[in-house]
Short mmCIF file of C-alpha atoms in Angstrom, two decimals:
data_model
loop_
_atom_site.label_atom_id
_atom_site.label_comp_id
_atom_site.label_asym_id
_atom_site.label_seq_id
_atom_site.Cartn_x
_atom_site.Cartn_y
_atom_site.Cartn_z
CA MET J 1 72.65 77.98 77.78
CA LEU J 2 72.41 81.64 76.81
CA ALA J 3 74.25 82.85 73.74
CA GLU J 4 77.62 84.36 74.58
CA VAL J 5 80.47 85.62 72.43
CA ASN J 6 83.75 83.80 72.94
CA VAL J 7 86.42 86.08 74.43
CA THR J 8 90.13 85.61 73.85
CA ILE J 9 93.22 86.90 75.59
CA ARG J 10 93.40 90.67 75.30
CA ARG J 11 96.52 92.27 73.86
CA PHE J 12 96.56 96.02 74.34
CA GLY J 13 100.15 96.77 75.29
CA ALA J 14 100.80 100.44 75.95
CA ASP J 15 97.67 101.90 74.30
CA PRO J 16 96.60 104.50 76.91
CA LEU J 17 92.93 104.48 75.87
CA GLU J 18 92.78 100.69 76.16
CA LEU J 19 94.40 100.86 79.58
CA LEU J 20 91.83 103.40 80.73
CA ASN J 21 88.95 101.50 79.10
CA THR J 22 89.88 98.32 80.92
CA MET J 23 90.27 100.04 84.29
CA MET J 24 86.84 101.64 83.90
CA LEU J 25 85.33 98.28 82.93
CA ILE J 26 86.77 96.66 86.06
CA ARG J 27 85.54 99.47 88.31
CA MET J 28 81.98 99.36 86.95
CA TYR J 29 81.92 95.56 87.06
CA GLU J 30 82.95 95.42 90.71
CA GLU J 31 80.57 98.18 91.73
CA ARG J 32 77.72 96.31 90.04
CA ALA J 33 78.71 93.03 91.70
CA ALA J 34 78.68 94.77 95.08
CA LEU J 35 75.30 96.38 94.32
CA LEU J 36 73.76 93.04 93.35
CA GLN J 37 75.03 91.55 96.58
CA ARG J 38 73.55 94.36 98.63
CA GLU J 39 70.17 94.51 96.87
CA SER J 40 69.44 90.87 96.18
CA GLY J 41 71.42 88.89 98.71
CA ALA J 42 73.65 87.46 95.98
CA PRO J 43 76.81 85.70 97.19
CA GLY J 44 79.30 88.09 98.74
CA THR J 45 82.46 89.05 96.92
CA CYS J 46 85.87 90.58 97.60
CA THR J 47 86.38 93.64 95.42
CA ALA J 48 89.61 95.41 94.53
CA VAL J 49 88.18 98.86 93.83
CA GLY J 50 91.13 101.26 93.77
CA GLN J 51 93.60 98.62 92.59
CA GLU J 52 92.65 98.59 88.90
CA ALA J 53 95.91 100.11 87.68
CA THR J 54 97.96 97.27 89.12
CA ALA J 55 95.82 94.56 87.53
CA VAL J 56 95.66 96.25 84.13
CA GLY J 57 99.28 97.36 84.07
CA VAL J 58 100.68 93.90 84.79
CA VAL J 59 98.28 91.96 82.58
CA ALA J 60 98.88 94.40 79.69
CA ALA J 61 102.56 93.41 79.80
CA LEU J 62 101.93 89.64 79.70
CA GLY J 63 102.26 87.52 76.58
CA VAL J 64 99.64 85.10 75.28
CA ASP J 65 101.62 82.09 76.55
CA ASP J 66 101.98 83.45 80.07
CA LEU J 67 99.83 82.01 82.86
CA ILE J 68 98.10 83.66 85.81
CA LEU J 69 97.49 82.51 89.37
CA THR J 70 95.58 84.96 91.50
CA ASN J 71 93.77 85.50 94.77
CA HIS J 72 90.31 86.32 96.12
CA ARG J 73 90.41 89.80 94.51
CA SER J 74 90.63 88.39 91.01
CA ALA J 75 87.99 90.16 88.88
CA GLY J 76 90.43 92.82 87.69
CA HIS J 77 93.02 90.28 86.59
CA LEU J 78 90.40 88.20 84.77
CA LEU J 79 88.74 91.12 83.00
CA ALA J 80 92.09 92.60 81.99
CA ARG J 81 93.04 89.22 80.52
CA GLY J 82 89.89 89.21 78.39
CA ALA J 83 87.25 87.52 80.53
CA SER J 84 83.64 88.11 79.55
CA PRO J 85 81.90 90.36 82.11
CA SER J 86 78.71 88.37 81.47
CA ARG J 87 80.21 84.98 82.23
CA LEU J 88 82.25 86.32 85.13
CA LEU J 89 79.20 87.90 86.77
CA ALA J 90 77.18 84.75 86.14
CA GLU J 91 79.86 82.79 87.97
CA ALA J 92 79.83 85.27 90.85
CA LEU J 93 76.06 84.72 91.14
CA GLY J 94 76.48 80.93 91.08
CA ARG J 95 74.83 80.50 87.67
CA ARG J 96 75.35 77.74 85.13
CA ASP J 97 76.64 80.04 82.35
CA GLY J 98 79.57 81.20 84.46
CA TYR J 99 83.16 80.21 83.77
CA CYS J 100 82.97 77.22 86.11
CA GLY J 101 79.30 76.43 85.71
CA GLY J 102 78.39 78.44 88.79
CA LYS J 103 80.37 76.18 91.10
CA SER J 104 83.28 78.45 91.95
CA GLY J 105 81.53 81.71 92.75
CA SER J 106 83.80 84.76 92.65
CA LEU J 107 86.52 83.21 94.80
CA HIS J 108 87.74 80.17 92.86
CA VAL J 109 87.41 81.12 89.18
CA SER J 110 89.51 79.31 86.60
CA ALA J 111 89.51 80.26 82.91
CA ARG J 112 91.78 77.90 81.02
CA ASP J 113 91.32 79.58 77.63
CA LEU J 114 92.65 82.81 79.12
CA GLY J 115 95.61 81.16 80.83
CA VAL J 116 94.10 81.83 84.27
CA VAL J 117 95.04 78.63 86.08
CA LEU J 118 93.23 79.36 89.33
CA THR J 119 91.87 81.84 91.81
CA SER J 120 92.62 80.95 95.42
CA THR J 121 90.58 82.27 98.33
CA ILE J 122 93.14 80.82 100.75
CA VAL J 123 95.53 83.63 101.63
CA GLY J 124 98.80 82.82 99.91
CA GLY J 125 97.40 79.64 98.38
CA GLU J 126 98.42 80.74 94.90
CA LEU J 127 102.00 81.26 96.12
CA ALA J 128 102.22 77.60 97.10
CA LEU J 129 100.94 76.49 93.69
CA ALA J 130 102.88 78.93 91.50
CA THR J 131 106.10 76.99 91.98
CA GLY J 132 104.47 73.79 90.77
CA VAL J 133 102.92 75.47 87.73
CA ALA J 134 106.20 77.16 86.82
CA LEU J 135 108.14 73.91 87.30
CA SER J 136 105.66 72.22 84.97
CA GLN J 137 106.20 74.95 82.37
CA GLN J 138 109.94 74.47 82.68
CA MET J 139 109.88 70.67 82.45
CA LEU J 140 107.54 70.74 79.45
CA GLY J 141 109.76 73.22 77.64
CA ARG J 142 107.08 75.89 77.49
CA THR J 143 108.10 79.53 77.24
CA GLY J 144 105.36 81.16 79.29
CA VAL J 145 106.04 83.05 82.51
CA VAL J 146 103.79 82.45 85.51
CA ALA J 147 102.37 85.66 86.98
CA CYS J 148 101.34 85.18 90.61
CA PHE J 149 99.23 87.91 92.23
CA PHE J 150 99.04 88.18 96.02
CA GLY J 151 98.64 90.82 98.71
CA ASP J 152 100.75 92.13 101.56
CA GLY J 153 98.85 89.83 103.91
CA ALA J 154 100.02 86.78 101.96
CA ALA J 155 103.57 88.15 102.07
CA CYS J 156 103.40 87.67 105.85
CA GLU J 157 102.65 83.96 105.40
CA GLY J 158 105.31 81.29 105.58
CA ARG J 159 104.41 79.98 102.15
CA PHE J 160 105.56 83.30 100.63
CA HIS J 161 109.11 82.58 101.77
CA GLU J 162 108.89 78.92 100.85
CA SER J 163 107.72 79.80 97.36
CA LEU J 164 110.45 82.39 96.78
CA ASN J 165 113.11 80.04 98.10
CA LEU J 166 112.10 77.18 95.78
CA ALA J 167 111.67 79.51 92.81
CA ALA J 168 115.19 80.84 93.33
CA VAL J 169 116.76 77.41 93.83
CA TRP J 170 114.99 75.90 90.81
CA ARG J 171 115.32 79.07 88.68
CA LEU J 172 111.61 79.21 87.91
CA PRO J 173 110.05 81.76 85.52
CA ILE J 174 107.69 83.43 88.01
CA LEU J 175 106.67 87.07 88.17
CA TYR J 176 105.57 87.58 91.76
CA VAL J 177 103.19 90.56 91.92
CA CYS J 178 102.52 91.87 95.43
CA GLU J 179 99.53 94.20 95.44
CA ASN J 180 100.39 96.01 98.66
CA ASN J 181 97.02 97.63 99.41
CA GLU J 182 97.77 98.45 103.07
CA TRP J 183 95.02 96.17 104.41
CA GLN J 184 95.08 92.51 105.38
CA ALA J 185 91.36 91.80 105.64
CA PHE J 186 90.39 93.98 108.63
CA VAL J 187 93.95 94.50 109.90
CA HIS J 188 96.21 97.33 108.75
CA ARG J 189 99.59 96.43 107.33
CA ARG J 190 101.35 98.45 110.04
CA GLU J 191 100.08 95.98 112.65
CA THR J 192 101.82 93.03 111.00
CA MET J 193 104.91 94.46 109.28
CA LEU J 194 107.80 96.58 110.53
CA THR J 195 108.69 97.72 107.01
CA ASP J 196 106.70 99.74 104.49
CA SER J 197 107.62 97.48 101.59
CA VAL J 198 107.95 93.77 100.86
CA ALA J 199 110.19 94.15 97.80
CA ALA J 200 113.34 93.95 99.92
CA TRP J 201 112.26 90.56 101.25
CA ALA J 202 113.27 89.01 97.92
CA GLN J 203 116.93 89.98 98.31
CA PRO J 204 118.00 87.18 100.71
CA TYR J 205 116.82 84.66 98.12
CA GLY J 206 118.84 86.27 95.34
CA ILE J 207 115.68 87.45 93.59
CA ASP J 208 115.57 90.82 91.87
CA SER J 209 112.72 93.13 92.85
CA ALA J 210 111.20 96.54 92.24
CA THR J 211 108.55 98.77 93.80
CA VAL J 212 106.19 100.83 91.67
CA ASP J 213 103.29 103.25 92.17
CA GLY J 214 100.44 100.78 91.89
CA ASN J 215 97.95 103.57 91.10
CA ASP J 216 99.78 104.64 87.92
CA VAL J 217 98.80 102.14 85.23
CA GLU J 218 101.49 103.23 82.76
CA ALA J 219 104.21 103.02 85.42
CA VAL J 220 103.00 99.54 86.40
CA ARG J 221 102.95 98.35 82.78
CA ALA J 222 106.49 99.66 82.21
CA ALA J 223 107.79 98.03 85.40
CA ALA J 224 106.08 94.73 84.59
CA THR J 225 107.45 94.80 81.03
CA GLU J 226 110.97 95.26 82.39
CA ALA J 227 110.50 92.52 84.98
CA LEU J 228 109.19 90.07 82.40
CA ALA J 229 112.10 90.83 80.08
CA SER J 230 114.47 90.02 82.93
CA ILE J 231 112.72 86.71 83.64
CA ARG J 232 112.74 85.68 79.97
CA LYS J 233 116.42 86.59 79.63
CA ASN J 234 117.91 84.93 82.70
CA GLY J 235 115.21 82.42 83.67
CA ARG J 236 115.02 83.68 87.24
CA PRO J 237 111.99 84.87 89.22
CA PHE J 238 111.26 88.52 89.91
CA LEU J 239 109.22 90.26 92.62
CA LEU J 240 107.26 93.35 91.61
CA GLU J 241 105.57 95.26 94.43
CA ALA J 242 102.77 97.66 93.50
CA GLN J 243 101.85 100.08 96.27
CA THR J 244 98.13 100.75 96.08
CA TYR J 245 95.04 100.95 98.28
CA ARG J 246 91.71 99.15 98.55
CA LEU J 247 88.94 101.77 98.53
CA ARG J 248 86.12 99.41 99.52
CA GLY J 249 85.89 96.98 102.42
CA HIS J 250 87.38 93.53 102.67
CA PHE J 251 84.23 91.58 101.78
CA GLU J 252 80.90 92.93 100.56
CA PRO J 253 78.97 94.23 102.40
CA ASP J 254 81.49 96.09 104.56
CA ASP J 255 81.05 99.58 106.06
CA GLN J 256 84.82 100.07 106.55
CA GLY J 257 84.19 101.20 110.10
CA TYR J 258 87.69 100.03 111.02
CA VAL J 259 89.40 102.29 108.45
CA ASP J 260 90.96 105.66 109.33
CA GLN J 261 88.79 108.07 107.34
CA GLN J 262 91.61 110.57 106.78
CA GLU J 263 93.78 107.84 105.30
CA LEU J 264 90.93 106.68 103.09
CA ALA J 265 90.24 110.24 101.91
CA SER J 266 93.90 110.81 101.06
CA TRP J 267 94.01 107.65 98.93
CA ARG J 268 90.77 108.59 97.17
CA LEU J 269 92.64 111.63 95.87
CA ARG J 270 95.05 109.17 94.24
CA ASP J 271 92.31 107.11 92.58
CA PRO J 272 93.97 105.38 89.57
CA LEU J 273 91.00 106.03 87.27
CA SER J 274 90.87 109.75 88.04
CA LYS J 275 94.65 109.89 87.65
CA MET J 276 94.62 108.30 84.19
CA GLN J 277 91.57 110.24 83.02
CA ALA J 278 93.19 113.55 84.00
CA ARG J 279 96.43 112.58 82.24
CA LEU J 280 94.70 111.69 78.97
CA LEU J 281 92.58 114.85 79.10
CA ASP J 282 95.71 116.96 79.67
CA GLN J 283 97.51 115.21 76.79
CA GLY J 284 94.56 115.71 74.45
CA ILE J 285 94.26 111.95 73.86
CA ILE J 286 90.59 112.15 74.82
CA ASP J 287 88.21 115.02 75.53
CA GLN J 288 85.41 115.19 78.10
CA ALA J 289 82.77 114.26 75.52
CA GLY J 290 84.78 111.21 74.56
CA LEU J 291 85.25 110.26 78.19
CA ASP J 292 81.53 110.59 78.85
CA ALA J 293 80.75 108.45 75.80
CA LEU J 294 83.20 105.80 76.97
CA SER J 295 81.53 105.73 80.39
CA VAL J 296 78.10 105.23 78.80
CA GLU J 297 79.41 102.45 76.54
CA ILE J 298 80.99 100.55 79.44
CA ALA J 299 77.90 101.04 81.63
CA GLN J 300 75.78 99.51 78.87
CA CYS J 301 78.18 96.56 78.71
CA ILE J 302 77.82 96.00 82.46
CA ASP J 303 74.03 96.38 82.25
CA ALA J 304 73.97 93.65 79.59
CA ALA J 305 76.25 91.47 81.71
CA ALA J 306 73.87 91.79 84.66
CA VAL J 307 70.89 90.85 82.50
CA PHE J 308 72.79 87.83 81.17
CA ALA J 309 73.90 86.69 84.62
CA ILE J 310 70.51 87.06 86.28
CA ALA J 311 68.77 85.24 83.43
CA SER J 312 71.22 82.34 83.60
CA PRO J 313 69.83 79.33 85.51
CA TYR J 314 71.38 77.77 88.58
CA PRO J 315 73.19 74.45 88.07
CA ALA J 316 70.88 71.45 88.11
CA VAL J 317 70.91 69.10 91.08
CA ALA J 318 72.18 66.38 88.73
CA GLU J 319 75.38 68.41 88.26
CA LEU J 320 76.24 68.29 91.97
CA HIS J 321 78.87 65.58 91.54
CA THR J 322 80.22 66.57 88.10
CA ASP J 323 83.52 68.41 87.52
CA ILE J 324 84.98 66.89 90.69
CA PHE J 325 88.70 66.11 90.58
CA ALA J 326 88.51 62.84 92.52
#
């Protein structure tokens, strides 16, 4: 096994430089993962480029005892929580030094030490499991909230309604986070929904909800902080919808030939990284030289992660039947 520094849950709260740093790390990680797939035929991956502010804003508001269940676009949630880029990329490449020994790839990662219970590639799969995890937390007397990330496509699944109904009836401490990125695989949201928002769908179940600009990391963090405070106070679930946009295709490689180019261009102007960088430059929190230095530092981190991941061996044949539940 290659040497690797242990990484713990990140706690960066409202620090604007840490929020920006983490978003830039996620962006460079996902772009490198996509590049490796394209150049070397590495296993494909689902990126969430353009959605970094939602991942970072919500995770920044979580406590160390809170748990995460997420979906096939999970790299941002994992990296924001403190996952090692080296081990995460090794897992995406199917290598032994990854978080799950190379057996999960990028679509089923679990990182127990970070409170990341699971990553589900089944659309809405995490919604079905969040109720069970939250019920377990409740029955064991644990204080942690369960943050469940899903997309607008999963919100159109029956299990979304089943999960919200049970969470409301059982008063479960779940923060439902809908990353409404306008696209459900290769199908636009407008083809499957008659409304522009899913937040209102929580109302019939007696669940409070809110909608936030998912491309404004500070707005997302503030909204998530308020939602979590509500859950901890009254023990009831909460639905937070972050309106954002996926700037790359559904699954790498993907030429996005099905995407309206004017729509894509308009959302590129709202890129969450550019938005936060401009804000911090305007506020004098960082200057262009500092921003350039930060970019170089993060790029070097991702370069090192790629070297680590590529050098990591594949699992041995003898490990084929290990780590199996039953």
